[in-house]
Every structure is written in C-alpha cells, then in structure tokens.
C-alpha cells in the first residue's frame, strides 16, 4: 500500500508477502525512499533495518538472523 501525490509515491509505504505479512515498510518522498525502513522475512521476523535519504542508503544498516540477532 502506498500514498501518491502528483503521480509519485509520497508518505508511508508497506509491501506484503503473499501470506499477508509485511515484506517491507518505510516512507517515500517524491518517489524516493526516505527515512527509516525495515525489511521482513515471510515469517514476519525482521531481516534488516536502516535509513534512506533521497533514495540512497545512509547510516549503518543492521542485518538480523532468524533469531533476531544482529549479524552485521
């Protein structure tokens, strides 16, 4: 689900796996990823999280194993 303004994604965004669980969540500004983002496995556990600025990954991203432990 996404919000659009002037044909571009703007605002909160969620993408879902076929099983209904969230695949990714974050925000868009003028069709570019912006701010905090999270990606999830099909079982609902977090895979990675970090921050985007104007569509580019910024800051340190955290990656998780299936036990929700940071692996890098």
mmCIF file of C-alpha atoms in Angstrom:
data_model
loop_
_atom_site.group_PDB
_atom_site.id
_atom_site.type_symbol
_atom_site.label_atom_id
_atom_site.label_comp_id
_atom_site.label_asym_id
_atom_site.label_seq_id
_atom_site.Cartn_x
_atom_site.Cartn_y
_atom_site.Cartn_z
ATOM 1 C CA UNK A 1 0.000 0.000 0.000
ATOM 2 C CA UNK A 2 1.304 3.413 -0.914
ATOM 3 C CA UNK A 3 0.187 7.000 -0.996
ATOM 4 C CA UNK A 4 0.552 9.034 -4.182
ATOM 5 C CA UNK A 5 0.715 12.752 -4.956
ATOM 6 C CA UNK A 6 1.201 14.056 -8.494
ATOM 7 C CA UNK A 7 1.821 10.513 -9.727
ATOM 8 C CA UNK A 8 4.683 9.911 -7.284
ATOM 9 C CA UNK A 9 4.823 7.856 -4.115
ATOM 10 C CA UNK A 10 4.705 10.145 -1.074
ATOM 11 C CA UNK A 11 4.157 9.101 2.511
ATOM 12 C CA UNK A 12 4.050 5.753 4.247
ATOM 13 C CA UNK A 13 4.610 2.565 2.253
ATOM 14 C CA UNK A 14 4.032 -1.098 3.043
ATOM 15 C CA UNK A 15 4.626 -4.097 0.812
ATOM 16 C CA UNK A 16 3.217 -7.521 1.746
ATOM 17 C CA UNK A 17 4.159 -11.164 1.246
ATOM 18 C CA UNK A 18 1.504 -13.449 -0.256
ATOM 19 C CA UNK A 19 0.791 -14.765 3.264
ATOM 20 C CA UNK A 20 -0.286 -11.252 4.331
ATOM 21 C CA UNK A 21 2.767 -10.464 6.465
ATOM 22 C CA UNK A 22 4.651 -7.226 5.867
ATOM 23 C CA UNK A 23 7.603 -7.571 3.472
ATOM 24 C CA UNK A 24 8.909 -4.001 3.818
ATOM 25 C CA UNK A 25 7.832 -0.717 5.363
ATOM 26 C CA UNK A 26 9.064 2.836 5.185
ATOM 27 C CA UNK A 27 8.355 6.218 3.604
ATOM 28 C CA UNK A 28 8.658 7.842 0.219
ATOM 29 C CA UNK A 29 9.188 11.486 -0.706
ATOM 30 C CA UNK A 30 8.808 12.324 -4.408
ATOM 31 C CA UNK A 31 9.108 8.627 -5.341
ATOM 32 C CA UNK A 32 12.394 8.188 -3.409
ATOM 33 C CA UNK A 33 12.835 6.147 -0.239
ATOM 34 C CA UNK A 34 13.253 8.441 2.761
ATOM 35 C CA UNK A 35 13.796 7.864 6.464
ATOM 36 C CA UNK A 36 13.658 4.610 8.414
ATOM 37 C CA UNK A 37 12.991 1.364 6.526
ATOM 38 C CA UNK A 38 12.559 -2.240 7.608
ATOM 39 C CA UNK A 39 12.525 -5.462 5.565
ATOM 40 C CA UNK A 40 10.959 -8.649 6.901
ATOM 41 C CA UNK A 41 11.091 -12.373 6.139
ATOM 42 C CA UNK A 42 7.951 -14.287 5.180
ATOM 43 C CA UNK A 43 7.626 -15.453 8.792
ATOM 44 C CA UNK A 44 7.395 -11.820 9.956
ATOM 45 C CA UNK A 45 10.855 -11.596 11.525
ATOM 46 C CA UNK A 46 12.981 -8.594 10.704
ATOM 47 C CA UNK A 47 15.760 -9.102 8.138
ATOM 48 C CA UNK A 48 17.283 -5.632 8.006
ATOM 49 C CA UNK A 49 16.670 -2.056 9.008
ATOM 50 C CA UNK A 50 18.273 1.264 8.274
ATOM 51 C CA UNK A 51 17.765 4.726 6.870
ATOM 52 C CA UNK A 52 17.386 6.181 3.380
ATOM 53 C CA UNK A 53 17.989 9.755 2.282
ATOM 54 C CA UNK A 54 16.723 10.687 -1.189
ATOM 55 C CA UNK A 55 16.657 7.009 -2.251
ATOM 56 C CA UNK A 56 20.172 6.153 -1.050
ATOM 57 C CA UNK A 57 21.062 4.041 1.971
ATOM 58 C CA UNK A 58 22.603 6.120 4.734
ATOM 59 C CA UNK A 59 23.779 5.329 8.232
ATOM 60 C CA UNK A 60 24.728 1.858 9.376
ATOM 61 C CA UNK A 61 22.228 -0.818 8.383
ATOM 62 C CA UNK A 62 21.528 -3.691 10.744
ATOM 63 C CA UNK A 63 21.012 -7.242 9.455
ATOM 64 C CA UNK A 64 19.351 -9.962 11.534
ATOM 65 C CA UNK A 65 19.319 -13.756 11.626
ATOM 66 C CA UNK A 66 16.189 -15.849 12.218
ATOM 67 C CA UNK A 67 16.630 -15.490 15.985
ATOM 68 C CA UNK A 68 16.550 -11.677 15.702
ATOM 69 C CA UNK A 69 20.256 -11.380 16.497
ATOM 70 C CA UNK A 70 22.256 -8.708 14.702
ATOM 71 C CA UNK A 71 24.665 -10.447 12.335
ATOM 72 C CA UNK A 72 26.281 -7.326 10.836
#
